[in-house]
Coordinates of C-alpha atoms in Angstrom, one line a residue:
M186 CA -8.4 -9.9 -27.7
N187 CA -7.7 -6.4 -25.8
A188 CA -5.5 -6.1 -22.9
E189 CA -7.2 -4.7 -19.6
S190 CA -5.4 -1.5 -20.3
G191 CA -7.2 -1.2 -23.7
F192 CA -5.0 -1.8 -26.3
P193 CA -5.2 -4.6 -28.6
V194 CA -3.0 -8.1 -27.9
K195 CA -1.6 -9.7 -30.6
P196 CA -2.1 -13.7 -31.3
V197 CA 1.5 -13.6 -32.2
Y198 CA 4.4 -11.2 -31.6
G199 CA 7.9 -11.2 -33.5
P200 CA 11.0 -9.3 -33.8
Q201 CA 9.1 -6.4 -35.6
D202 CA 7.1 -5.8 -32.6
V203 CA 9.9 -4.7 -30.4
P204 CA 13.2 -2.5 -30.8
S205 CA 16.3 -4.5 -31.4
S206 CA 17.7 -3.5 -28.1
A207 CA 14.4 -4.9 -26.4
G208 CA 15.7 -6.6 -23.4
S209 CA 19.3 -5.6 -23.6
D210 CA 19.3 -3.4 -20.4
Q211 CA 21.1 -4.7 -17.5
P212 CA 19.2 -5.4 -14.2
G213 CA 20.4 -2.9 -11.6
E214 CA 21.3 -0.1 -14.2
F215 CA 19.3 2.6 -15.5
P216 CA 16.4 2.6 -16.6
Y217 CA 16.0 -0.4 -14.4
T218 CA 13.4 -1.9 -16.8
R219 CA 14.9 -5.3 -15.6
G220 CA 15.2 -4.8 -12.0
V221 CA 16.6 -2.4 -9.4
Y222 CA 19.2 -4.7 -8.3
P223 CA 22.0 -6.8 -10.2
T224 CA 21.3 -10.0 -8.7
M225 CA 17.5 -9.6 -7.6
Y226 CA 16.4 -12.9 -6.0
T227 CA 19.6 -14.7 -7.0
K228 CA 21.1 -14.0 -3.6
R229 CA 17.9 -14.0 -1.4
P230 CA 14.3 -13.8 -2.2
W231 CA 11.8 -11.0 -2.0
T232 CA 10.4 -10.3 1.5
M233 CA 7.4 -12.2 2.6
R234 CA 4.9 -10.3 4.1
Q235 CA 1.5 -11.1 5.5
Y236 CA -1.1 -8.5 5.9
A237 CA -2.9 -9.1 9.1
G238 CA -4.6 -7.6 12.0
F239 CA -8.1 -7.8 13.5
G240 CA -10.0 -7.4 16.8
T241 CA -7.6 -6.6 19.5
A242 CA -3.9 -5.7 19.7
T243 CA -3.6 -9.1 21.7
E244 CA -5.4 -11.1 19.1
S245 CA -3.4 -9.8 16.3
N246 CA -0.2 -10.1 18.1
A247 CA -1.0 -13.9 18.4
R248 CA -1.3 -13.9 14.7
Y249 CA 2.0 -12.3 14.3
H250 CA 3.7 -14.7 16.4
Q251 CA 2.2 -17.8 14.3
L252 CA 3.1 -16.0 10.9
L253 CA 6.9 -15.4 12.0
K254 CA 7.0 -19.1 13.5
A255 CA 5.6 -20.2 9.8
G256 CA 8.7 -18.0 8.2
T257 CA 7.0 -14.9 7.2
M258 CA 10.0 -12.2 6.7
G259 CA 8.1 -9.0 7.5
L260 CA 5.0 -8.0 9.3
S261 CA 2.2 -5.9 7.5
V262 CA -0.4 -4.4 9.8
A263 CA -4.0 -3.8 8.9
F264 CA -5.8 -1.2 10.9
D265 CA -9.5 -1.1 11.7
L266 CA -11.5 1.8 10.0
P267 CA -12.0 3.9 13.0
T268 CA -8.2 3.8 13.3
Q269 CA -7.7 4.6 9.7
M270 CA -10.1 7.5 10.0
G271 CA -8.7 9.1 13.1
Y272 CA -11.2 8.1 15.5
D273 CA -11.1 6.6 19.2
S274 CA -12.9 3.0 19.6
D275 CA -15.3 4.7 22.1
E276 CA -16.5 7.6 19.9
P277 CA -20.0 7.2 18.4
I278 CA -19.1 7.2 14.8
A279 CA -16.9 4.3 15.3
H280 CA -19.9 2.1 16.6
G281 CA -20.0 -1.3 15.0
E282 CA -16.6 -0.9 13.1
V283 CA -14.0 -1.6 16.0
G284 CA -11.8 -4.6 15.1
K285 CA -13.7 -5.3 12.0
V286 CA -11.3 -4.8 9.1
G287 CA -8.2 -4.5 11.0
V288 CA -6.7 -4.2 14.5
A289 CA -8.3 -1.5 16.8
I290 CA -5.3 1.0 18.0
D291 CA -6.3 3.9 20.1
S292 CA -3.0 4.7 22.2
I293 CA 0.6 3.6 23.1
D294 CA -1.0 0.9 25.2
D295 CA -2.6 -0.9 22.1
M296 CA 0.7 -0.5 20.3
R297 CA 2.6 -1.7 22.7
Q298 CA 0.6 -4.9 23.2
L299 CA 0.6 -5.4 19.3
F300 CA 4.2 -6.1 19.2
A301 CA 4.6 -7.9 22.7
G302 CA 7.3 -10.2 22.3
I303 CA 8.5 -9.0 19.0
P304 CA 11.9 -7.2 19.0
L305 CA 11.1 -4.5 16.6
D306 CA 15.2 -4.4 15.4
Q307 CA 14.5 -7.8 13.8
V308 CA 11.7 -7.5 11.9
S309 CA 10.7 -5.2 9.1
T310 CA 7.1 -3.8 9.4
S311 CA 4.5 -2.3 7.1
M312 CA 1.5 -0.2 8.2
T313 CA -1.2 0.2 6.0
I314 CA -2.2 3.7 7.1
N315 CA -2.7 7.2 5.3
A316 CA -4.3 10.2 7.0
P317 CA -3.1 9.4 10.5
G318 CA 0.1 7.6 9.2
S319 CA 2.6 9.7 11.0
V320 CA 0.5 9.2 14.4
L321 CA 0.9 5.3 14.1
L322 CA 4.6 5.6 13.2
L323 CA 5.3 7.6 16.2
L324 CA 3.5 5.3 18.4
Y325 CA 5.7 2.7 16.9
Q326 CA 8.9 4.5 17.3
L327 CA 7.7 5.0 21.0
V328 CA 7.3 1.3 21.5
A329 CA 10.6 0.5 20.0
E330 CA 12.5 3.1 22.2
E331 CA 10.9 1.2 25.2
Q332 CA 12.4 -1.8 24.1
G333 CA 15.8 -0.2 23.8
V334 CA 15.6 0.1 20.0
P335 CA 17.0 3.5 18.6
G336 CA 15.0 5.0 15.6
S337 CA 18.1 4.2 13.5
A338 CA 17.8 0.4 13.6
L339 CA 13.9 0.7 12.6
Q340 CA 12.9 -0.7 9.2
G341 CA 9.7 -0.8 7.5
T342 CA 7.0 1.4 5.4
I343 CA 3.7 3.5 6.3
Q344 CA 1.5 4.0 3.3
N345 CA 1.3 7.6 4.1
D346 CA -0.3 8.3 0.6
I347 CA -3.2 10.5 1.1
L348 CA -3.8 11.5 -2.5
K349 CA -5.0 8.2 -3.7
E350 CA -7.5 8.1 -0.7
Y351 CA -9.1 11.1 -2.4
I352 CA -9.3 9.2 -5.6
A353 CA -10.3 5.7 -4.6
R354 CA -10.3 4.8 -1.0
G355 CA -11.9 7.5 1.1
T356 CA -10.1 7.4 4.2
Y357 CA -9.0 10.9 4.1
I358 CA -9.3 13.4 7.0
F359 CA -7.6 16.8 6.1
P360 CA -8.0 18.8 2.9
P361 CA -5.1 17.9 0.2
K362 CA -2.8 21.0 1.0
P363 CA -2.5 20.3 4.8
S364 CA -2.2 16.5 4.1
L365 CA 0.8 17.1 1.7
R366 CA 2.4 19.0 4.4
L367 CA 2.2 16.4 6.9
V368 CA 3.4 14.0 4.3
A369 CA 6.5 16.3 3.8
D370 CA 6.8 16.7 7.6
T371 CA 7.1 12.8 7.9
F372 CA 9.9 13.0 5.2
A373 CA 11.9 15.4 6.9
Y374 CA 11.3 13.7 10.4
C375 CA 12.1 10.4 9.4
R376 CA 15.4 11.6 7.5
A377 CA 16.7 12.6 10.7
E378 CA 15.2 10.3 13.3
I379 CA 14.3 7.0 11.5
P380 CA 16.4 6.9 8.4
K381 CA 15.9 3.4 7.3
W382 CA 12.2 3.9 7.0
N383 CA 10.0 4.0 3.9
T384 CA 8.2 7.2 4.4
I385 CA 5.9 6.6 1.9
S386 CA 4.2 3.9 -0.2
I387 CA 2.7 5.4 -3.4
S388 CA 0.1 3.0 -3.7
G389 CA -2.0 2.2 -7.0
Y390 CA -3.3 -1.0 -5.3
H391 CA -6.3 0.8 -4.1
M392 CA -6.9 2.3 -7.4
A393 CA -6.8 -0.9 -9.0
E394 CA -9.2 -2.4 -6.6
A395 CA -11.9 0.3 -7.5
G396 CA -11.3 -0.8 -11.1
A397 CA -8.2 0.8 -12.3
T398 CA -6.5 -0.6 -15.6
P399 CA -3.1 -1.7 -15.4
A400 CA -2.0 1.6 -17.2
Q401 CA -4.3 3.8 -15.2
E402 CA -2.9 2.0 -12.0
I403 CA 0.7 3.1 -12.7
A404 CA -0.3 6.4 -14.3
F405 CA -2.1 7.9 -11.7
T406 CA 0.5 6.3 -9.0
L407 CA 3.4 8.0 -10.7
A408 CA 1.3 11.5 -10.9
N409 CA 0.7 11.3 -7.4
G410 CA 4.6 10.3 -6.8
I411 CA 5.4 13.5 -8.8
E412 CA 3.1 15.6 -6.5
Y413 CA 5.0 14.1 -3.5
V414 CA 8.0 15.1 -4.8
R415 CA 7.1 18.6 -5.6
A416 CA 5.8 19.1 -2.3
A417 CA 9.0 17.9 -0.5
I418 CA 11.1 20.0 -2.6
A419 CA 8.7 23.1 -2.0
A420 CA 9.4 22.4 1.6
G421 CA 12.9 22.9 1.3
L422 CA 14.1 19.3 1.2
A423 CA 16.8 18.2 -1.4
V424 CA 15.4 15.5 -3.9
D425 CA 18.3 13.1 -3.2
D426 CA 17.6 13.6 0.5
F427 CA 14.3 12.0 0.5
A428 CA 13.6 10.2 -2.9
P429 CA 15.6 7.2 -1.9
R430 CA 13.1 6.2 0.7
L431 CA 10.1 6.2 -1.5
S432 CA 8.5 3.1 -2.3
F433 CA 5.3 2.0 -4.1
F434 CA 2.6 -0.5 -3.6
F435 CA 1.0 -2.1 -6.7
V436 CA -1.7 -5.0 -7.3
A437 CA -1.0 -8.1 -9.1
R438 CA -3.9 -9.5 -10.9
T439 CA -4.4 -12.7 -13.1
T440 CA -3.7 -11.2 -16.4
L441 CA 0.1 -12.5 -16.2
L442 CA 1.9 -11.3 -19.2
E443 CA 0.3 -7.5 -18.9
E444 CA 1.1 -7.3 -15.1
I445 CA 4.7 -8.3 -15.8
A446 CA 4.9 -5.8 -18.4
K447 CA 3.4 -3.1 -16.2
F448 CA 6.0 -3.7 -13.4
R449 CA 8.8 -3.4 -15.9
A450 CA 7.2 -0.4 -17.6
A451 CA 6.7 1.5 -14.1
R452 CA 10.3 1.0 -13.3
R453 CA 11.5 2.7 -16.5
M454 CA 9.1 5.6 -16.4
W455 CA 10.0 6.5 -12.5
A456 CA 13.6 6.5 -13.0
R457 CA 13.2 8.6 -16.3
I458 CA 10.9 11.1 -14.4
M459 CA 13.3 11.4 -11.3
R460 CA 16.5 11.8 -13.2
D461 CA 14.9 14.2 -16.2
D462 CA 12.2 16.3 -14.4
F463 CA 13.7 16.4 -10.9
G464 CA 17.5 16.5 -11.6
A465 CA 18.0 13.3 -9.2
K466 CA 21.7 12.0 -9.2
D467 CA 21.7 9.6 -6.2
P468 CA 21.1 6.2 -8.1
K469 CA 18.6 5.0 -5.0
S470 CA 16.4 8.2 -6.0
L471 CA 15.9 6.5 -9.5
M472 CA 14.8 3.2 -8.2
L473 CA 11.1 2.3 -8.3
R474 CA 11.3 -0.2 -5.1
F475 CA 7.7 -1.5 -4.9
H476 CA 5.7 -3.7 -2.6
T477 CA 2.9 -5.8 -4.1
Q478 CA -0.4 -7.6 -3.0
T479 CA -2.4 -10.1 -4.6
A480 CA -6.0 -8.8 -6.4
G481 CA -8.6 -8.8 -3.7
V482 CA -11.0 -7.8 -5.9
Q483 CA -10.4 -11.0 -8.1
L484 CA -11.3 -13.3 -5.4
T485 CA -14.6 -14.5 -5.5
A486 CA -16.7 -16.2 -2.9
Q487 CA -18.1 -18.7 -5.2
Q488 CA -15.9 -21.5 -5.2
P489 CA -13.2 -20.3 -2.9
E490 CA -10.6 -22.8 -3.2
V491 CA -10.2 -21.7 -6.6
N492 CA -8.7 -18.4 -5.1
L493 CA -5.8 -20.6 -4.4
V494 CA -4.9 -20.7 -8.0
R495 CA -5.6 -17.2 -8.9
V496 CA -3.3 -16.2 -6.1
A497 CA -0.7 -18.6 -7.2
I498 CA -0.5 -16.9 -10.7
Q499 CA -0.8 -13.3 -9.3
A500 CA 2.1 -13.8 -7.0
L501 CA 4.0 -15.6 -10.0
G502 CA 3.6 -12.1 -11.9
A503 CA 4.4 -10.1 -9.2
V504 CA 7.9 -12.1 -8.8
A505 CA 8.8 -12.3 -12.2
G506 CA 7.9 -8.6 -12.4
G507 CA 10.6 -7.8 -9.9
T508 CA 8.5 -7.0 -6.8
Q509 CA 10.6 -6.3 -3.3
S510 CA 8.1 -7.7 -1.0
L511 CA 4.9 -9.6 -1.6
H512 CA 1.6 -10.2 0.4
T513 CA -0.3 -13.3 -0.8
N514 CA -4.1 -12.9 -0.1
S515 CA -5.9 -16.1 1.8
Y516 CA -8.2 -17.8 -0.5
D517 CA -11.3 -17.1 1.8
E518 CA -10.8 -13.2 2.0
A519 CA -13.8 -12.7 -0.2
I520 CA -16.0 -14.3 2.7
A521 CA -14.4 -13.2 5.9
L522 CA -11.3 -12.4 7.6
P523 CA -8.6 -15.1 7.0
T524 CA -8.1 -18.2 9.4
E525 CA -5.0 -19.1 10.8
K526 CA -4.9 -22.1 8.1
S527 CA -6.0 -20.0 5.0
A528 CA -3.2 -17.4 6.1
R529 CA -0.4 -19.9 6.2
L530 CA -1.4 -21.5 3.0
A531 CA -0.8 -17.8 1.5
L532 CA 2.5 -17.8 3.0
R533 CA 3.1 -21.2 1.6
T534 CA 2.4 -20.1 -1.7
Q535 CA 5.2 -17.7 -1.6
Q536 CA 7.6 -20.2 -0.2
V537 CA 7.0 -22.4 -3.3
L538 CA 7.6 -20.1 -5.7
A539 CA 10.7 -18.9 -3.8
Y540 CA 12.0 -22.4 -3.1
E541 CA 10.6 -24.8 -5.7
S542 CA 9.9 -22.9 -8.7
G543 CA 13.7 -22.2 -10.0
L544 CA 12.3 -18.4 -10.5
T545 CA 15.0 -17.3 -8.1
G546 CA 17.8 -18.7 -10.2
T547 CA 18.0 -16.1 -12.8
V548 CA 17.1 -12.2 -13.2
D549 CA 14.0 -10.9 -15.4
P550 CA 13.2 -14.3 -16.8
F551 CA 10.8 -12.8 -19.2
A552 CA 13.3 -10.5 -20.6
G553 CA 13.6 -10.5 -24.6
S554 CA 10.1 -12.3 -25.0
Y555 CA 8.6 -10.6 -28.0
A556 CA 5.3 -10.6 -26.3
V557 CA 6.5 -9.1 -23.0
E558 CA 8.8 -6.6 -24.5
A559 CA 6.0 -5.1 -26.5
L560 CA 3.6 -5.2 -23.6
T561 CA 5.7 -3.4 -21.8
D562 CA 6.1 -0.5 -24.1
A563 CA 2.3 -0.4 -24.7
V564 CA 1.8 0.0 -21.0
E565 CA 4.2 2.6 -20.9
H566 CA 2.7 4.6 -23.9
E567 CA -0.7 4.3 -22.2
A568 CA 0.4 5.4 -19.0
T569 CA 2.5 8.2 -20.2
T570 CA -0.6 9.6 -22.2
L571 CA -2.5 9.2 -18.9
I572 CA -0.1 11.1 -16.9
E573 CA 0.2 14.0 -19.5
R574 CA -3.7 14.0 -19.2
V575 CA -3.4 14.6 -15.5
F576 CA -1.1 17.5 -15.6
E577 CA -3.3 19.2 -18.3
Y578 CA -5.2 20.0 -15.0
G579 CA -1.9 21.8 -13.7
S580 CA -1.2 19.2 -10.5
A581 CA -2.2 15.8 -9.6
V582 CA -4.0 17.7 -6.8
D583 CA -6.0 19.9 -9.3
A584 CA -6.9 17.0 -11.3
I585 CA -8.3 15.1 -8.2
E586 CA -10.4 18.0 -7.1
Q587 CA -11.8 18.2 -10.9
G588 CA -12.5 14.3 -10.3
F589 CA -10.7 13.3 -13.3
Q590 CA -9.1 10.1 -12.0
K591 CA -12.0 9.0 -10.2
S592 CA -14.1 9.3 -13.3
E593 CA -11.6 7.6 -15.5
I594 CA -11.5 4.5 -13.2
E595 CA -15.2 4.2 -12.8
Q596 CA -15.4 4.0 -16.3
S597 CA -12.8 1.5 -16.5
A598 CA -14.7 -0.4 -13.7
Y599 CA -18.1 -0.2 -15.6
R600 CA -16.5 -1.4 -18.6
I601 CA -14.9 -4.4 -16.9
A602 CA -18.3 -5.2 -15.1
N603 CA -20.1 -5.2 -18.2
E604 CA -17.5 -7.6 -19.8
I605 CA -17.9 -10.1 -16.9
D606 CA -21.8 -9.8 -16.9
N607 CA -21.9 -10.5 -20.7
G608 CA -19.4 -13.3 -20.5
D609 CA -17.1 -11.7 -22.6
R610 CA -14.5 -11.9 -19.7
V611 CA -14.4 -15.3 -18.0
V612 CA -14.3 -15.6 -14.3
V613 CA -14.2 -19.1 -13.4
G614 CA -16.9 -20.2 -10.9
V615 CA -19.0 -16.8 -11.5
N616 CA -20.0 -16.7 -15.2
R617 CA -18.5 -19.9 -16.4
F618 CA -17.8 -23.3 -14.8
T619 CA -20.4 -22.7 -11.9
S620 CA -21.2 -25.1 -9.3
D621 CA -24.5 -25.8 -7.9
A622 CA -23.2 -27.3 -4.4
E623 CA -20.9 -25.2 -2.6
E624 CA -19.2 -26.6 0.3
K625 CA -20.0 -25.1 3.7
Y626 CA -17.4 -22.7 5.1
E627 CA -17.1 -21.5 8.7
P628 CA -15.4 -18.0 8.7
L629 CA -13.4 -16.3 11.1
R630 CA -15.7 -14.0 13.1
V631 CA -14.9 -10.9 15.5
D632 CA -16.4 -11.0 18.8
P633 CA -18.9 -7.5 19.0
A634 CA -17.6 -7.3 22.4
I635 CA -14.3 -6.0 21.6
E636 CA -15.9 -2.6 21.3
A637 CA -17.0 -2.3 24.7
A638 CA -13.4 -3.8 25.7
Q639 CA -11.5 -1.1 24.0
A640 CA -14.0 1.4 25.4
A641 CA -13.1 0.4 29.0
R642 CA -9.2 0.4 27.8
L643 CA -9.6 3.9 27.0
A644 CA -11.5 5.0 30.3
T645 CA -8.9 3.5 32.3
L646 CA -6.2 5.2 30.1
R647 CA -8.0 8.8 30.6
A648 CA -8.2 8.3 34.5
E649 CA -4.5 7.1 34.7
R650 CA -2.8 9.4 32.4
D651 CA -1.5 13.1 33.5
D652 CA -4.4 14.7 31.6
P653 CA -3.4 18.4 32.0
A654 CA 0.2 17.7 30.7
V655 CA -1.7 15.9 27.6
Q656 CA -4.0 18.8 27.1
A657 CA -1.0 21.1 27.3
A658 CA 0.9 18.9 24.6
L659 CA -2.0 18.8 22.3
A660 CA -2.2 23.0 22.8
D661 CA 1.2 22.8 21.5
L662 CA 0.5 20.6 18.6
A663 CA -2.1 22.9 17.5
K664 CA -0.1 25.7 17.7
A665 CA 2.6 24.2 15.3
A666 CA 0.1 23.0 13.2
A667 CA -1.1 26.3 12.8
G668 CA 2.6 27.4 11.7
T669 CA 5.1 26.3 9.4
I670 CA 7.6 24.1 12.0
N671 CA 7.3 20.3 11.8
V672 CA 4.6 18.8 13.7
L673 CA 6.0 15.6 14.3
P674 CA 8.0 16.0 17.4
L675 CA 5.1 17.9 19.0
M676 CA 2.8 15.0 18.4
K677 CA 5.3 12.2 19.4
E678 CA 5.4 14.2 23.1
A679 CA 1.7 14.1 23.4
L680 CA 1.6 10.1 22.4
R681 CA 4.1 9.6 24.6
L682 CA 2.0 11.2 27.4
R683 CA -0.9 8.8 26.4
A684 CA -2.8 11.1 24.1
T685 CA -5.0 9.2 21.8
V686 CA -5.2 8.5 18.2
G687 CA -8.4 10.3 18.3
E688 CA -7.3 13.3 20.3
V689 CA -4.2 13.8 18.1
C690 CA -6.3 13.9 15.0
H691 CA -9.1 15.8 16.4
T692 CA -6.5 18.5 17.4
L693 CA -5.4 18.9 13.5
R694 CA -8.6 18.7 12.2
G695 CA -9.5 21.7 14.6
V696 CA -6.7 23.5 12.6
W697 CA -6.8 22.2 9.1
G698 CA -10.2 21.2 8.7
V699 CA -11.8 18.1 7.0
Y700 CA -11.8 17.5 3.3
R701 CA -15.4 17.4 1.6
P702 CA -15.0 15.7 -1.6
V703 CA -16.9 17.7 -4.9
E704 CA -18.7 15.0 -7.5
R705 CA -18.1 15.2 -10.7
F706 CA -21.2 14.8 -13.1

């Protein structure tokens, strides 16, 4: 059989398949194959995050309180599509999408409600937001300041990974160059104002969900990471001033051994890239720290309870691979937004792994396995070859503009789809072990009245605020965007005066323009 990455998997592995030194690396030491920390989970488990957000800020706030009560250790915010694209809920383009795939956040009023009753100095918050990532981070900081929490006490992550949006996901706004400028401005701002914050989560997850193989996932993710490091250095930042706050985001699939190997290979590759290519000296600059989410694309609407098994296996792979934080998908997410019960079961899956499985008793339990060590080398070889192909175009951005990564992923997705259709790749409940009778499932539904309610909130906001002050602040932001100074302080002032997410993004659109993709044929 072949691995998802394309290389053959042998029925039996032995000493001849791995170097004599395989498995001899020490956890917490270069090149970090076995983990970025010496003790890993033996002192404390990974951070258990649950990705949640739907409807209004009030509804999502209630879900966050439920998850915290159930024992989750960090919050992970899902935003609706208009918010992700930098539009307000009352804009015509947002019609029908408000609150559907995440929470609608239009202004500081919504962000304040989203975290009502949650002390922001006591939780770690991850926000899955990219093109307007800096805007949502500033709203979060403003709400924390209202609670009396300084930026120095805030911990969390914004995804802020715009390059993968051009490759696989599509929620981009601006062209690549100003987008990279905004990322670099965020790095510099957070170093001064929110030093514990992870300023970017360089994401392979969405590329994997679009069809990337494990080798493609880490190759294209690390290539994007190289591009962000180059952009920050070009903006005048020293590598060791920002690199320790870089983080990554990967998927965990059901192909257990290949996934464990993928995580180990990615750590090793990034450590060498940062040391050898960028001359990083701080050990934290070399450490690939990552969040993992189980594979949404592998969830099935058929026999959805089987997804509980899939998620458990995927989570096992993430933990055995050394993740720093983990979100486990709910079994019903292939059908609708997860119910409270299914979200709690997803969290319980992590808790069973942490407290019942024995996995936290030792570091990198698969080290030295002939199969895993050989697969780690194989994934690294495939990914390294792909990175070299990316930079044959000049840069990751140049390759994106030529459609290289997107085309490679589409070809892999087509191959996997054919294997499923032909029965060569088994998906339980879909092409084997099917059932004629499916149990009735009642999904969680979003009230369509949310859109009208958000529009009413926006009307009230605009009537109450000091609009001349808002417009003046937006004009100052436009001047900064046209120049070279950091735009985040001016953005923060406009948001403090109750400018909306859409108004801030439209101001930047007016200066930087919008991205129009070129299809590769």
